[in-house]
XYZ file of N, CA and C in Angstrom:
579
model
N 70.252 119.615 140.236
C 70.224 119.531 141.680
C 69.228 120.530 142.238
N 69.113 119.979 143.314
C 67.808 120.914 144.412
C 68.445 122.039 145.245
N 69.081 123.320 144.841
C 69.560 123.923 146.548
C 68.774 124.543 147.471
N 68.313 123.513 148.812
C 67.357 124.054 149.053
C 68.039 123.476 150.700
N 67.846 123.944 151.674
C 67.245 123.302 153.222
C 66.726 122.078 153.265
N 67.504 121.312 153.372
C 67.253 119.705 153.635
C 65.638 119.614 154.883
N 64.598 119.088 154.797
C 63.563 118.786 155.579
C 63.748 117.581 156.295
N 64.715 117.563 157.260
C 64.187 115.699 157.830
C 63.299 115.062 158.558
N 62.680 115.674 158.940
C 60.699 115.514 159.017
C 60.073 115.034 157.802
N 59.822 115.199 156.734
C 59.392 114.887 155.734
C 59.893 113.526 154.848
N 61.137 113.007 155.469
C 61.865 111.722 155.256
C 60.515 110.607 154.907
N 59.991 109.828 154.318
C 59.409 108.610 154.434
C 59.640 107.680 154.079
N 60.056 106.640 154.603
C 60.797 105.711 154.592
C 60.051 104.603 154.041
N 60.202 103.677 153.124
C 59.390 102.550 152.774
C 60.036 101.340 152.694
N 59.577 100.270 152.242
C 60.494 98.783 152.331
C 61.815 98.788 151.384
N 61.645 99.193 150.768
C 63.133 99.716 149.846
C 63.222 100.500 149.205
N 62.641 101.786 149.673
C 62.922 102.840 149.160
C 62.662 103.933 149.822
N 63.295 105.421 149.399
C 62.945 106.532 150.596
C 61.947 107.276 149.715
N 61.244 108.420 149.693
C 59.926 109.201 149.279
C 60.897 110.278 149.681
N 60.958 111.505 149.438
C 61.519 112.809 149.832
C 60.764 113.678 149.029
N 59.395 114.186 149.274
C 59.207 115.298 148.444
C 58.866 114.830 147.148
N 59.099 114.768 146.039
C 58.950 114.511 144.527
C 59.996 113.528 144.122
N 60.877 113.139 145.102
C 62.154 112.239 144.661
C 61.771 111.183 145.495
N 61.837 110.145 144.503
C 62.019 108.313 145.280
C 63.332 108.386 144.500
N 64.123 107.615 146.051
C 65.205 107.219 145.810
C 65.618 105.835 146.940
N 66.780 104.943 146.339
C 66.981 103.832 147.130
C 67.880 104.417 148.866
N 68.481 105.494 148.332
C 69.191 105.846 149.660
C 69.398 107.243 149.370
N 70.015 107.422 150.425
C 70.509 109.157 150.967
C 71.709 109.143 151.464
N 72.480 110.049 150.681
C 74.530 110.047 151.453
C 73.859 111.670 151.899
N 73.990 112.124 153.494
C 74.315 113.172 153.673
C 75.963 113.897 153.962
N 75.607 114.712 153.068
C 77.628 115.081 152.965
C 77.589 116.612 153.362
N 76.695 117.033 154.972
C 76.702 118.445 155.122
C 78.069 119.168 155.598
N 78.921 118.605 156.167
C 80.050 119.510 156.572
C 79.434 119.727 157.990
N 79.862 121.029 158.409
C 79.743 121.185 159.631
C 78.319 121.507 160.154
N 77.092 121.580 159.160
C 75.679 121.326 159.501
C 75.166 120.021 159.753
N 76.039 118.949 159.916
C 76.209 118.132 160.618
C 75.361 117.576 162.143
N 75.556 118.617 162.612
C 74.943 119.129 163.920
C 73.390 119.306 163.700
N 73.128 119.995 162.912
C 71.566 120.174 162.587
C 71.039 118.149 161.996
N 71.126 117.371 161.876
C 70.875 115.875 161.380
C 70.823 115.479 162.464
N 69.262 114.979 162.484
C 68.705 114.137 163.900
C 68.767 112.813 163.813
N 69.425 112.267 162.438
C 70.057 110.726 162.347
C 71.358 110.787 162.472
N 72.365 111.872 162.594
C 73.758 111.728 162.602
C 74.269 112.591 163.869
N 73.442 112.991 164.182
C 74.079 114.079 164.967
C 74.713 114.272 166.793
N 74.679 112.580 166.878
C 75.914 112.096 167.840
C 76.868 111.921 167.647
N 77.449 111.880 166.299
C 78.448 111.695 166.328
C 79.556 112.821 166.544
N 80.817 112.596 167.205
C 82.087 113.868 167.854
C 81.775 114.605 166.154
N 81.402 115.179 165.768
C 81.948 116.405 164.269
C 82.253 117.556 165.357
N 83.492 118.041 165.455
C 83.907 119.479 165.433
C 84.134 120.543 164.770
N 84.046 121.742 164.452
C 84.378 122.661 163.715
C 86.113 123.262 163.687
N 86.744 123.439 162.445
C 87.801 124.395 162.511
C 87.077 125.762 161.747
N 87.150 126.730 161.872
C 86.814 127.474 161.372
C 88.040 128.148 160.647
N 88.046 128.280 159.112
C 88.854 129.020 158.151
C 88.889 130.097 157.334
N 89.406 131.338 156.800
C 89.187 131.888 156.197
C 89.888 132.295 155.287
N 89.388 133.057 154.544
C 90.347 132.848 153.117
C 90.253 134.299 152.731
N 90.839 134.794 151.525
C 90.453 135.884 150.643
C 90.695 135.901 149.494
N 90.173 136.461 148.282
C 90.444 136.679 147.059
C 91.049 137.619 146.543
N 92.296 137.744 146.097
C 92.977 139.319 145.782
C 93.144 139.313 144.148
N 93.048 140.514 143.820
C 93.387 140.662 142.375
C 94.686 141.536 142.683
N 95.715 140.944 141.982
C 97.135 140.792 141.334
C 97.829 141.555 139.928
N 97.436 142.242 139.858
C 97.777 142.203 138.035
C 99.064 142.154 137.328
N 100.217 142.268 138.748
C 101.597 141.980 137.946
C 102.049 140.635 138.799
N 100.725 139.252 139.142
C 101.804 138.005 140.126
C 101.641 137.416 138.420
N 102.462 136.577 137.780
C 102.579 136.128 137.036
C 102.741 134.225 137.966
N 101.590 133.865 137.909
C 101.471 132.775 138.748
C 100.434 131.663 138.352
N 100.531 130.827 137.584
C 99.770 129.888 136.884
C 100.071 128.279 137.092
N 99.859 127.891 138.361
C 100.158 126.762 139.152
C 99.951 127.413 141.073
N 99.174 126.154 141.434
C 98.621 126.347 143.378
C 100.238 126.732 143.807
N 100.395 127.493 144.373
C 101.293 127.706 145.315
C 101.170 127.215 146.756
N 101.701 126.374 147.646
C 101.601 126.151 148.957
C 103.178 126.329 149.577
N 102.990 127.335 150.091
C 103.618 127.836 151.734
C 103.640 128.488 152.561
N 103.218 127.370 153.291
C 102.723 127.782 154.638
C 101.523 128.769 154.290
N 100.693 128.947 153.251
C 99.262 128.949 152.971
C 99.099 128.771 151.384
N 97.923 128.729 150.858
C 97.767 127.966 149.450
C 97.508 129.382 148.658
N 98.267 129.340 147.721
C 97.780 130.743 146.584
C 97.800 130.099 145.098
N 96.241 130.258 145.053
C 95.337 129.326 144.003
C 94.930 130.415 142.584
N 95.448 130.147 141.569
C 95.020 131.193 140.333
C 93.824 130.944 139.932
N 92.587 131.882 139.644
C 91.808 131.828 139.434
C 91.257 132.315 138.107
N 92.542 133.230 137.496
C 91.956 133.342 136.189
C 92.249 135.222 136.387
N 92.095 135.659 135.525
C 92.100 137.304 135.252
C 92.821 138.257 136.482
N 93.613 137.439 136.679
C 94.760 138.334 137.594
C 93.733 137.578 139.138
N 93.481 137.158 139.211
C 92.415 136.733 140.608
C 93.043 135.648 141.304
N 93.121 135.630 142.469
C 94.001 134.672 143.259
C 93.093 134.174 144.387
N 92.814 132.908 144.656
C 92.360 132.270 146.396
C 93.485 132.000 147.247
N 93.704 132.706 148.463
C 94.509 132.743 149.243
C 94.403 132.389 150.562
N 94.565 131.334 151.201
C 94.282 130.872 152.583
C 95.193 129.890 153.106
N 95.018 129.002 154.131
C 93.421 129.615 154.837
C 94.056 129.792 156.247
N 93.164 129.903 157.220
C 93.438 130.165 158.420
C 93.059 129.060 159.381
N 93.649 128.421 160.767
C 92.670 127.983 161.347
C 91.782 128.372 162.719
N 91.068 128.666 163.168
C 90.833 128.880 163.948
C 90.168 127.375 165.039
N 90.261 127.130 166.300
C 89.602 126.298 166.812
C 88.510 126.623 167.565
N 88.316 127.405 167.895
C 87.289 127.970 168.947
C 86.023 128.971 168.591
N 86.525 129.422 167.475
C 85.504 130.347 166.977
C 84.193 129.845 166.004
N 83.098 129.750 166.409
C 82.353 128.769 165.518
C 81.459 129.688 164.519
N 81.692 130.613 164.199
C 81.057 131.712 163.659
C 81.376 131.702 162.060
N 80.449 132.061 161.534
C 80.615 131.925 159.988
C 81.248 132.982 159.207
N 81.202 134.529 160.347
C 81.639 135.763 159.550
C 83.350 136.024 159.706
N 84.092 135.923 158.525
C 84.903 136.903 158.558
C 85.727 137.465 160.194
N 87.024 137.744 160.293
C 87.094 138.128 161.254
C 88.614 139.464 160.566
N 88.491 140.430 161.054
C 89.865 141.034 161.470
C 91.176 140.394 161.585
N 91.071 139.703 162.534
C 92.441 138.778 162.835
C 93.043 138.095 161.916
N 91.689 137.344 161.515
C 91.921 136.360 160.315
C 92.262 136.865 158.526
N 91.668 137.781 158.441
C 92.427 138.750 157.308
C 93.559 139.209 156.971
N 94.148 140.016 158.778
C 95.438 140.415 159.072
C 96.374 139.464 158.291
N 96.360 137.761 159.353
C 96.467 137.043 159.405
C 96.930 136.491 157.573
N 96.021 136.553 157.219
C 96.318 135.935 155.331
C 96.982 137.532 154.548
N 96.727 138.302 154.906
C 97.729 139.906 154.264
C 99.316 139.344 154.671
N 99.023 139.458 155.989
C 100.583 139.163 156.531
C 101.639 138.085 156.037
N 100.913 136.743 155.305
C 101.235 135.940 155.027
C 102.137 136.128 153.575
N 100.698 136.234 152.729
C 100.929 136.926 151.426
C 101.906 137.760 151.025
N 101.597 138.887 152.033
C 102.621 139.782 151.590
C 104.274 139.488 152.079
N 104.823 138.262 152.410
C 105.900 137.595 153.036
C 106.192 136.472 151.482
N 105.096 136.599 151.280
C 105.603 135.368 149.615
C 105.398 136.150 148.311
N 104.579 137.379 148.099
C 104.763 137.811 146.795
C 105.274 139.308 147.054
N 105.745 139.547 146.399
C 106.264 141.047 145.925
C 105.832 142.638 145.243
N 104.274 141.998 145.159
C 103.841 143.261 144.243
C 102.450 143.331 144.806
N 102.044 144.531 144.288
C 100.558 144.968 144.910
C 99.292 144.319 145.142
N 98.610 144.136 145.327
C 97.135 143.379 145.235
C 96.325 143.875 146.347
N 95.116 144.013 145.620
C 93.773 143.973 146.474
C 92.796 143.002 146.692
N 92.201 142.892 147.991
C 91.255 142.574 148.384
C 89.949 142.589 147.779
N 89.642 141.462 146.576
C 88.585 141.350 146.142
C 87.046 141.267 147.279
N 87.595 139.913 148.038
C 86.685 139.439 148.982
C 87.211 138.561 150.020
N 86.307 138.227 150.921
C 86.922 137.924 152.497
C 85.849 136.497 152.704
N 85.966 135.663 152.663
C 85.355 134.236 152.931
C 85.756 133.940 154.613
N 85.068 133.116 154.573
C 85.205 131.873 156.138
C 84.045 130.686 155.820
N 84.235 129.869 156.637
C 83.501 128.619 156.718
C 83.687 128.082 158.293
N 83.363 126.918 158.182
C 83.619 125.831 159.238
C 84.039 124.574 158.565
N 85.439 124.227 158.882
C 85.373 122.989 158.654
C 85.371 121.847 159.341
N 84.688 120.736 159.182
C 84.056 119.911 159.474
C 85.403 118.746 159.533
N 85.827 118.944 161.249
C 86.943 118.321 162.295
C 85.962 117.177 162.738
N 87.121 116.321 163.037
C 87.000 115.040 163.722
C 88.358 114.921 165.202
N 87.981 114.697 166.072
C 89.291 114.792 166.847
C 90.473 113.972 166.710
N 89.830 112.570 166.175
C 90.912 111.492 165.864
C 91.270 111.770 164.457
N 91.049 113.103 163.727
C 91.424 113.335 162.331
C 91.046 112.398 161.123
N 89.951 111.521 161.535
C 89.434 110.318 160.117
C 88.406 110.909 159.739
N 87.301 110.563 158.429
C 86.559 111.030 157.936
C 85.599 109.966 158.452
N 84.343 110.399 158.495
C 83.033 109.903 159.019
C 82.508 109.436 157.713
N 82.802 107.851 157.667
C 82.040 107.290 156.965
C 80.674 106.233 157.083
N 79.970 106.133 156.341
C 79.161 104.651 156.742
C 77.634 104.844 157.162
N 76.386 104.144 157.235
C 75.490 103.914 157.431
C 74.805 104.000 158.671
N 73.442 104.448 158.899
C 72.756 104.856 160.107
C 72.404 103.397 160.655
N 72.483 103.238 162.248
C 72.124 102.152 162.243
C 70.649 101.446 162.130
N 70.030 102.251 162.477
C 68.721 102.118 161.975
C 68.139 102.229 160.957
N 67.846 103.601 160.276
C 67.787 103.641 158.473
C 68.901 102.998 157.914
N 69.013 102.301 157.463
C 70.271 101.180 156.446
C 70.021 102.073 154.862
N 69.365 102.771 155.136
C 69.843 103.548 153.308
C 69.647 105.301 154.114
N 70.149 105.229 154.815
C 70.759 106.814 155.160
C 72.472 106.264 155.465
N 72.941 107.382 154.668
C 74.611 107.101 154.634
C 75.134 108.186 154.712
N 76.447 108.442 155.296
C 77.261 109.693 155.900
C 78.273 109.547 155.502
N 79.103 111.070 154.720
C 80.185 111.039 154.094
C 80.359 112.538 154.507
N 81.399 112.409 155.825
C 81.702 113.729 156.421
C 83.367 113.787 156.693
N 83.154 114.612 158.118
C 84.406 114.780 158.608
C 85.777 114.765 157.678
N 86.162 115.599 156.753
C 86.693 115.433 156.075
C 87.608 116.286 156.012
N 87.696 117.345 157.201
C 88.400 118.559 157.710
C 89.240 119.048 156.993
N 90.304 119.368 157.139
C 90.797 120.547 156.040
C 91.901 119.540 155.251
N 91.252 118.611 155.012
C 91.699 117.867 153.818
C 90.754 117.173 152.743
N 89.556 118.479 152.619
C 88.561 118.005 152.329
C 88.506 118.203 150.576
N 89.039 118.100 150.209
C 89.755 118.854 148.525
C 90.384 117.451 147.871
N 91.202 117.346 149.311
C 92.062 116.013 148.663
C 91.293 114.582 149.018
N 90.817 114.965 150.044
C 90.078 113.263 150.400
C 88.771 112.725 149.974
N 88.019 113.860 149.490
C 86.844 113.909 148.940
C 86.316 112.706 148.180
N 87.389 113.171 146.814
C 86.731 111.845 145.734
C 87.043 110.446 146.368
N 88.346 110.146 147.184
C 88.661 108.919 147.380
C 87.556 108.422 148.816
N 86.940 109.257 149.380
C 86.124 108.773 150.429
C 84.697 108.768 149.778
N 84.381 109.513 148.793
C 83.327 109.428 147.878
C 83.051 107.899 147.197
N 84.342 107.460 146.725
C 84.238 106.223 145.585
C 84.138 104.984 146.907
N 85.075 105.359 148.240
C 84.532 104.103 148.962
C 83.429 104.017 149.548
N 82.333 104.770 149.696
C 81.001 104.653 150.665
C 80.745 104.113 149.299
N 80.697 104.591 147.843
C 80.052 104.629 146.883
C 79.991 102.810 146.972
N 81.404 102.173 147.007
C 81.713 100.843 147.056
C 80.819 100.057 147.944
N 81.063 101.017 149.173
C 80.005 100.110 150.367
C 79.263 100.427 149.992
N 78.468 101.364 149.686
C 76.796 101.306 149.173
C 76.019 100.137 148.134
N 77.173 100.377 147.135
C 76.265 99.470 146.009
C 76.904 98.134 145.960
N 77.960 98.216 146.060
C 79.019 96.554 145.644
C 79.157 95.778 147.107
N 78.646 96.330 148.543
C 78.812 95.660 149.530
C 80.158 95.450 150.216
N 81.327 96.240 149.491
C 82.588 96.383 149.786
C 82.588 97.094 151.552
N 83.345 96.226 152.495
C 82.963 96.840 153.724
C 84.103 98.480 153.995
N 83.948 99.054 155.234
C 84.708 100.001 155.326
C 85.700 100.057 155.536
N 86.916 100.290 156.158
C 87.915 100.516 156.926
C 87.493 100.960 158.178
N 88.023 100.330 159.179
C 87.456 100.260 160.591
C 87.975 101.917 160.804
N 88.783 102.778 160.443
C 89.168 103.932 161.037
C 88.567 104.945 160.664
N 87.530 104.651 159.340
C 86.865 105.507 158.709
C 85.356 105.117 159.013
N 84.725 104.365 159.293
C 83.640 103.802 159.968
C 83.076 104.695 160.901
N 82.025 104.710 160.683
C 81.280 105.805 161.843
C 81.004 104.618 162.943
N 81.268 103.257 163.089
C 80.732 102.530 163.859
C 81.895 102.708 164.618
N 82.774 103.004 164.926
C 83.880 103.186 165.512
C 83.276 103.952 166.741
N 82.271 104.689 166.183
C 81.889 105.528 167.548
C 80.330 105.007 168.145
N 79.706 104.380 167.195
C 78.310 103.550 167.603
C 78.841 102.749 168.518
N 79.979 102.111 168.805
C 79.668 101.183 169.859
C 79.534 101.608 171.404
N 80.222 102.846 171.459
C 80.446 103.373 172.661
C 78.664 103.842 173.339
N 78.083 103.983 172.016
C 76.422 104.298 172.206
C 75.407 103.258 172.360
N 76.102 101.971 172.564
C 75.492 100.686 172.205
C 74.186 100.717 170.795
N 74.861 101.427 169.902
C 74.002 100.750 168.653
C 74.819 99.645 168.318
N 74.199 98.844 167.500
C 74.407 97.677 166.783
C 74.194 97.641 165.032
């Protein structure tokens, strides 16, 4: 894979096929999350942000080898190391870390386990909300091989592969969408076709 800053200026589009740089390819799934917003082919559509944060603590006496969920997720990672979250925030669209939100996952933690741990590290993100809570699936109406596999908000772990294998369906086998997962759900209100 390429990790690099997507260019969508540099897109060239041909009779059946796209040019990107050094890659010909038949199509493009963009699956940015909440950079969403930055895509000048997708970027009417409602995507909202939740913003979450998490932390990593090392443990050395939780004897814990299976996800824990209540009322937040405590994920083993291996050598006494734990992922612990998450938080939500609605309003805050910021990528750093917050105070609150730390408090917030200590306070939690320390209400479900019993023994010491530190603060390896302090994460956040944005996740990539929909207001009607469906995932943004489906095709640009104009480029017909630009395809969108978003909105997948904080069920984005679990819904992933199964919204993955159906664009995958509509892409190649012509299998249509589910009208609730359809990004055309919101094209009509824009009069695309």
């Amino acid at each position: 894979y390429i990790a690099e800053n997507f260019n969508y200026q540099i897109i060239d589009f041909q009779n059946d096929f796209i040019n990107y740089k050094d890659i010909k390819c038949k199509n493009i799934v963009f699956a940015e999350g909440f950079g969403l917003h930055k895509n000048p082919f997708f970027n009417y559509l409602p995507l909202d942000g939740t913003k979450g944060e998490l932390i990593i603590i090392k443990a050395n006496k939780l004897d814990l080898n299976v996800i824990l969920n209540a009322g937040l997720y405590l994920v083993p990672l291996g050598n006494n190391l734990f992922k612990v979250g998450a938080t939500y925030n609605w309003d805050d669209k910021t990528k750093e870390g917050t105070e609150n939100g730390k408090s917030e996952l200590i306070d939690k933690i320390k209400s479900i386990i019993n023994c010491e741990f530190e603060i390896i590290e302090h994460l956040s993100g944005i996740r990539p909300t929909v207001k009607d809570r469906k995932p943004l699936l489906g095709r640009h109406h104009i480029h017909k091989n630009l395809h969108l596999l978003n909105g997948l908000g904080t069920r984005g772990v679990l819904l992933g592969p199964e919204m993955a294998e159906i664009l995958y369906n509509f892409i190649e086998n012509k299998v249509p969408l589910q009208k609730d997962v359809n990004i055309e759900r919101y094209c009509k209100y824009l009069n695309f076709k």
